[in-house]
Amino acid sequence: MPAAPIVFATQPPVRHYAKGKDKKKDKKGTPAKVQINEEQLGSLIDLEGLRAQMEKSLSAMKDDYVKNLSLRSTTGSIETLRITYEGKDYQLQELGQVVRKNPKTLVVNLVSFPQTIPVVLQAIQRSGMNLNPQQDGTTLFIPVPKVTREHREGLAKNAKVLFIKCRDRIKDAQNQSIKKLKKQTGVSEDDAFQAQTQITAIADTFVKEAEKLMELKQSELLGDK
């Protein structure tokens, strides 16, 4: 009598889900790359507007680096210094005349708008260019500092301050977008979770780019390149 055939029991494939902190990380503990589903995400949030906000923050940081983090305090960087007066933004050259008296001194004549002198003084002192203006009537005399190691390190610290400001703006845009998403009705829990993950991934990309710019700027300022 022939032996009965051996039958192997089959089981459905088992999917293993990551738990807790490991959900978004690989074995090395680094964040896993998130694929952005443009069509899906765009149907839930203003994706174009979100990216525009984050790009604006990054561009503002780049502008601040060019205008305020120069090893040499040039006439041009002073002329384009941003001044906020009575809720409006101006460039310093719109309020007064900026000239280089000699290689060591810049002069700002504010005779046309003397009422702006206090805010102009404050803006120059906080510009990150290590400037200490001296007032004589409606004229400001600005000694141009020597490029010392201390000056370089101060500028490098200001580069980080401006990066943090940019990062916080990007994260604010991220959080506002997620907040609006959570208020929507008719969005499944899975779709909401995926959308939040993608929004965070987009913000992280912009923050990483800003951080790279900061590191390059610091290297330049400290003379490491």
GROMACS .gro file of C-alpha atoms in nm:
model
  225
    1MET     CA    1   0.000   0.000   0.000
    2PRO     CA    2   0.161   0.333  -0.107
    3ALA     CA    3   0.252   0.586   0.165
    4ALA     CA    4   0.023   0.880   0.206
    5PRO     CA    5   0.162   1.203   0.055
    6ILE     CA    6   0.308   1.453   0.300
    7VAL     CA    7   0.110   1.775   0.306
    8PHE     CA    8   0.283   2.099   0.422
    9ALA     CA    9   0.055   2.349   0.587
   10THR     CA   10   0.077   2.697   0.436
   11GLN     CA   11   0.040   3.020   0.628
   12PRO     CA   12  -0.041   3.364   0.498
   13PRO     CA   13   0.260   3.598   0.484
   14VAL     CA   14   0.306   3.799   0.799
   15ARG     CA   15   0.377   4.174   0.778
   16HIS     CA   16   0.591   4.314   1.055
   17TYR     CA   17   0.520   4.671   1.152
   18ALA     CA   18   0.771   4.898   1.317
   19LYS     CA   19   0.672   5.012   1.661
   20GLY     CA   20   0.714   5.336   1.847
   21LYS     CA   21   1.037   5.519   1.781
   22ASP     CA   22   1.150   5.267   1.517
   23LYS     CA   23   0.861   5.346   1.284
   24LYS     CA   24   1.048   5.622   1.101
   25LYS     CA   25   1.404   5.499   1.148
   26ASP     CA   26   1.627   5.238   0.990
   27LYS     CA   27   1.858   5.000   1.180
   28LYS     CA   28   2.121   5.270   1.220
   29GLY     CA   29   1.875   5.500   1.393
   30THR     CA   30   1.868   5.758   1.111
   31PRO     CA   31   1.541   5.898   0.978
   32ALA     CA   32   1.404   5.694   0.690
   33LYS     CA   33   1.355   5.877   0.362
   34VAL     CA   34   0.994   5.976   0.309
   35GLN     CA   35   0.853   5.969  -0.042
   36ILE     CA   36   0.639   6.274  -0.115
   37ASN     CA   37   0.312   6.194  -0.287
   38GLU     CA   38   0.252   6.531  -0.454
   39GLU     CA   39  -0.099   6.450  -0.577
   40GLN     CA   40  -0.223   6.309  -0.249
   41LEU     CA   41  -0.067   6.578  -0.033
   42GLY     CA   42  -0.182   6.856  -0.266
   43SER     CA   43  -0.541   6.740  -0.226
   44LEU     CA   44  -0.520   6.783   0.152
   45ILE     CA   45  -0.310   7.099   0.198
   46ASP     CA   46  -0.189   7.404   0.007
   47LEU     CA   47   0.137   7.233  -0.090
   48GLU     CA   48   0.249   7.509  -0.324
   49GLY     CA   49   0.187   7.774  -0.059
   50LEU     CA   50   0.370   7.571   0.205
   51ARG     CA   51   0.680   7.534  -0.011
   52ALA     CA   52   0.666   7.904  -0.103
   53GLN     CA   53   0.665   8.000   0.268
   54MET     CA   54   0.964   7.779   0.342
   55GLU     CA   55   1.153   7.901   0.035
   56LYS     CA   56   1.088   8.260   0.144
   57SER     CA   57   1.243   8.188   0.485
   58LEU     CA   58   1.547   8.032   0.320
   59SER     CA   59   1.585   8.325   0.079
   60ALA     CA   60   1.563   8.573   0.368
   61MET     CA   61   1.844   8.390   0.544
   62LYS     CA   62   2.059   8.401   0.229
   63ASP     CA   63   1.996   8.776   0.197
   64ASP     CA   64   2.089   8.832   0.561
   65TYR     CA   65   2.412   8.639   0.511
   66VAL     CA   66   2.509   8.854   0.213
   67LYS     CA   67   2.415   9.186   0.373
   68ASN     CA   68   2.510   9.133   0.735
   69LEU     CA   69   2.790   8.877   0.752
   70SER     CA   70   3.071   9.035   0.556
   71LEU     CA   71   3.430   9.033   0.681
   72ARG     CA   72   3.460   9.386   0.552
   73SER     CA   73   3.194   9.646   0.631
   74THR     CA   74   3.141   9.779   0.281
   75THR     CA   75   2.944  10.088   0.189
   76GLY     CA   76   2.703   9.867  -0.004
   77SER     CA   77   2.624   9.642   0.292
   78ILE     CA   78   2.545   9.946   0.507
   79GLU     CA   79   2.334  10.111   0.236
   80THR     CA   80   2.110   9.806   0.206
   81LEU     CA   81   2.077   9.752   0.582
   82ARG     CA   82   1.711   9.690   0.668
   83ILE     CA   83   1.556   9.956   0.893
   84THR     CA   84   1.208   9.917   1.045
   85TYR     CA   85   1.042  10.249   1.126
   86GLU     CA   86   0.677  10.292   1.228
   87GLY     CA   87   0.589   9.943   1.104
   88LYS     CA   88   0.749   9.981   0.761
   89ASP     CA   89   1.077   9.845   0.626
   90TYR     CA   90   1.332  10.067   0.452
   91GLN     CA   91   1.687  10.034   0.330
   92LEU     CA   92   1.923  10.274   0.506
   93GLN     CA   93   2.003  10.445   0.174
   94GLU     CA   94   1.635  10.547   0.153
   95LEU     CA   95   1.666  10.737   0.480
   96GLY     CA   96   2.012  10.887   0.455
   97GLN     CA   97   2.329  10.926   0.252
   98VAL     CA   98   2.607  10.674   0.313
   99VAL     CA   99   2.965  10.758   0.213
  100ARG     CA  100   3.310  10.625   0.295
  101LYS     CA  101   3.505  10.912   0.451
  102ASN     CA  102   3.829  10.710   0.450
  103PRO     CA  103   3.929  10.340   0.460
  104LYS     CA  104   3.855  10.327   0.832
  105THR     CA  105   3.533  10.530   0.858
  106LEU     CA  106   3.183  10.528   0.707
  107VAL     CA  107   2.955  10.832   0.742
  108VAL     CA  108   2.574  10.826   0.740
  109ASN     CA  109   2.396  11.162   0.697
  110LEU     CA  110   2.037  11.148   0.828
  111VAL     CA  111   1.954  11.519   0.803
  112SER     CA  112   1.644  11.446   0.592
  113PHE     CA  113   1.496  11.199   0.843
  114PRO     CA  114   1.644  11.281   1.185
  115GLN     CA  115   1.351  11.114   1.361
  116THR     CA  116   1.480  10.775   1.241
  117ILE     CA  117   1.820  10.809   1.411
  118PRO     CA  118   1.735  10.593   1.719
  119VAL     CA  119   1.613  10.297   1.511
  120VAL     CA  120   1.901  10.336   1.264
  121LEU     CA  121   2.154  10.325   1.548
  122GLN     CA  122   1.986  10.016   1.687
  123ALA     CA  123   1.978   9.841   1.348
  124ILE     CA  124   2.348   9.911   1.286
  125GLN     CA  125   2.446   9.785   1.631
  126ARG     CA  126   2.244   9.465   1.581
  127SER     CA  127   2.351   9.409   1.221
  128GLY     CA  128   2.606   9.143   1.308
  129MET     CA  129   2.884   9.347   1.142
  130ASN     CA  130   3.047   9.439   1.473
  131LEU     CA  131   2.981   9.811   1.421
  132ASN     CA  132   2.973  10.080   1.690
  133PRO     CA  133   2.835  10.403   1.535
  134GLN     CA  134   2.901  10.741   1.697
  135GLN     CA  135   2.640  11.017   1.665
  136ASP     CA  136   2.717  11.383   1.602
  137GLY     CA  137   2.391  11.572   1.545
  138THR     CA  138   2.221  11.414   1.242
  139THR     CA  139   2.541  11.241   1.129
  140LEU     CA  140   2.662  10.896   1.226
  141PHE     CA  141   3.031  10.805   1.209
  142ILE     CA  142   3.097  10.433   1.185
  143PRO     CA  143   3.451  10.302   1.251
  144VAL     CA  144   3.526  10.000   1.032
  145PRO     CA  145   3.660   9.723   1.261
  146LYS     CA  146   3.973   9.524   1.186
  147VAL     CA  147   3.924   9.164   1.080
  148THR     CA  148   4.041   8.990   1.399
  149ARG     CA  149   3.987   8.627   1.500
  150GLU     CA  150   3.736   8.750   1.758
  151HIS     CA  151   3.548   8.939   1.487
  152ARG     CA  152   3.541   8.626   1.268
  153GLU     CA  153   3.407   8.416   1.555
  154GLY     CA  154   3.141   8.676   1.630
  155LEU     CA  155   3.021   8.670   1.271
  156ALA     CA  156   3.017   8.289   1.276
  157LYS     CA  157   2.794   8.298   1.585
  158ASN     CA  158   2.562   8.542   1.410
  159ALA     CA  159   2.543   8.298   1.117
  160LYS     CA  160   2.403   8.039   1.357
  161VAL     CA  161   2.158   8.291   1.507
  162LEU     CA  162   2.023   8.367   1.159
  163PHE     CA  163   2.002   7.993   1.081
  164ILE     CA  164   1.798   7.930   1.397
  165LYS     CA  165   1.566   8.215   1.300
  166CYS     CA  166   1.519   8.058   0.956
  167ARG     CA  167   1.470   7.710   1.102
  168ASP     CA  168   1.203   7.834   1.343
  169ARG     CA  169   1.014   8.004   1.060
  170ILE     CA  170   1.021   7.684   0.856
  171LYS     CA  171   0.897   7.483   1.153
  172ASP     CA  172   0.623   7.741   1.216
  173ALA     CA  173   0.503   7.693   0.858
  174GLN     CA  174   0.513   7.316   0.909
  175ASN     CA  175   0.313   7.333   1.232
  176GLN     CA  176   0.054   7.571   1.088
  177SER     CA  177   0.002   7.339   0.791
  178ILE     CA  178  -0.042   7.036   1.018
  179LYS     CA  179  -0.280   7.233   1.241
  180LYS     CA  180  -0.500   7.316   0.941
  181LEU     CA  181  -0.487   6.954   0.828
  182LYS     CA  182  -0.613   6.830   1.166
  183LYS     CA  183  -0.912   7.062   1.145
  184GLN     CA  184  -1.030   6.903   0.820
  185THR     CA  185  -1.321   6.662   0.829
  186GLY     CA  186  -1.355   6.349   0.618
  187VAL     CA  187  -0.982   6.269   0.622
  188SER     CA  188  -0.899   5.917   0.736
  189GLU     CA  189  -0.653   5.863   1.020
  190ASP     CA  190  -0.404   5.689   0.787
  191ASP     CA  191  -0.420   5.969   0.528
  192ALA     CA  192  -0.377   6.234   0.798
  193PHE     CA  193  -0.075   6.050   0.942
  194GLN     CA  194   0.086   6.010   0.599
  195ALA     CA  195   0.025   6.377   0.518
  196GLN     CA  196   0.182   6.492   0.847
  197THR     CA  197   0.484   6.270   0.784
  198GLN     CA  198   0.528   6.419   0.438
  199ILE     CA  199   0.486   6.779   0.561
  200THR     CA  200   0.753   6.717   0.825
  201ALA     CA  201   0.984   6.561   0.563
  202ILE     CA  202   0.950   6.868   0.338
  203ALA     CA  203   1.031   7.100   0.630
  204ASP     CA  204   1.331   6.886   0.727
  205THR     CA  205   1.464   6.916   0.370
  206PHE     CA  206   1.455   7.296   0.388
  207VAL     CA  207   1.611   7.298   0.736
  208LYS     CA  208   1.889   7.071   0.615
  209GLU     CA  209   1.960   7.305   0.322
  210ALA     CA  210   1.966   7.605   0.558
  211GLU     CA  211   2.203   7.422   0.793
  212LYS     CA  212   2.437   7.341   0.504
  213LEU     CA  213   2.443   7.710   0.406
  214MET     CA  214   2.522   7.803   0.766
  215GLU     CA  215   2.812   7.557   0.782
  216LEU     CA  216   2.956   7.687   0.455
  217LYS     CA  217   2.924   8.047   0.573
  218GLN     CA  218   3.087   7.971   0.908
  219SER     CA  219   3.372   7.794   0.732
  220GLU     CA  220   3.419   8.097   0.507
  221LEU     CA  221   3.409   8.344   0.796
  222LEU     CA  222   3.652   8.147   1.011
  223GLY     CA  223   3.895   8.105   0.722
  224ASP     CA  224   3.863   7.726   0.711
  225LYS     CA  225   3.834   7.721   0.333
   0.00000   0.00000   0.00000
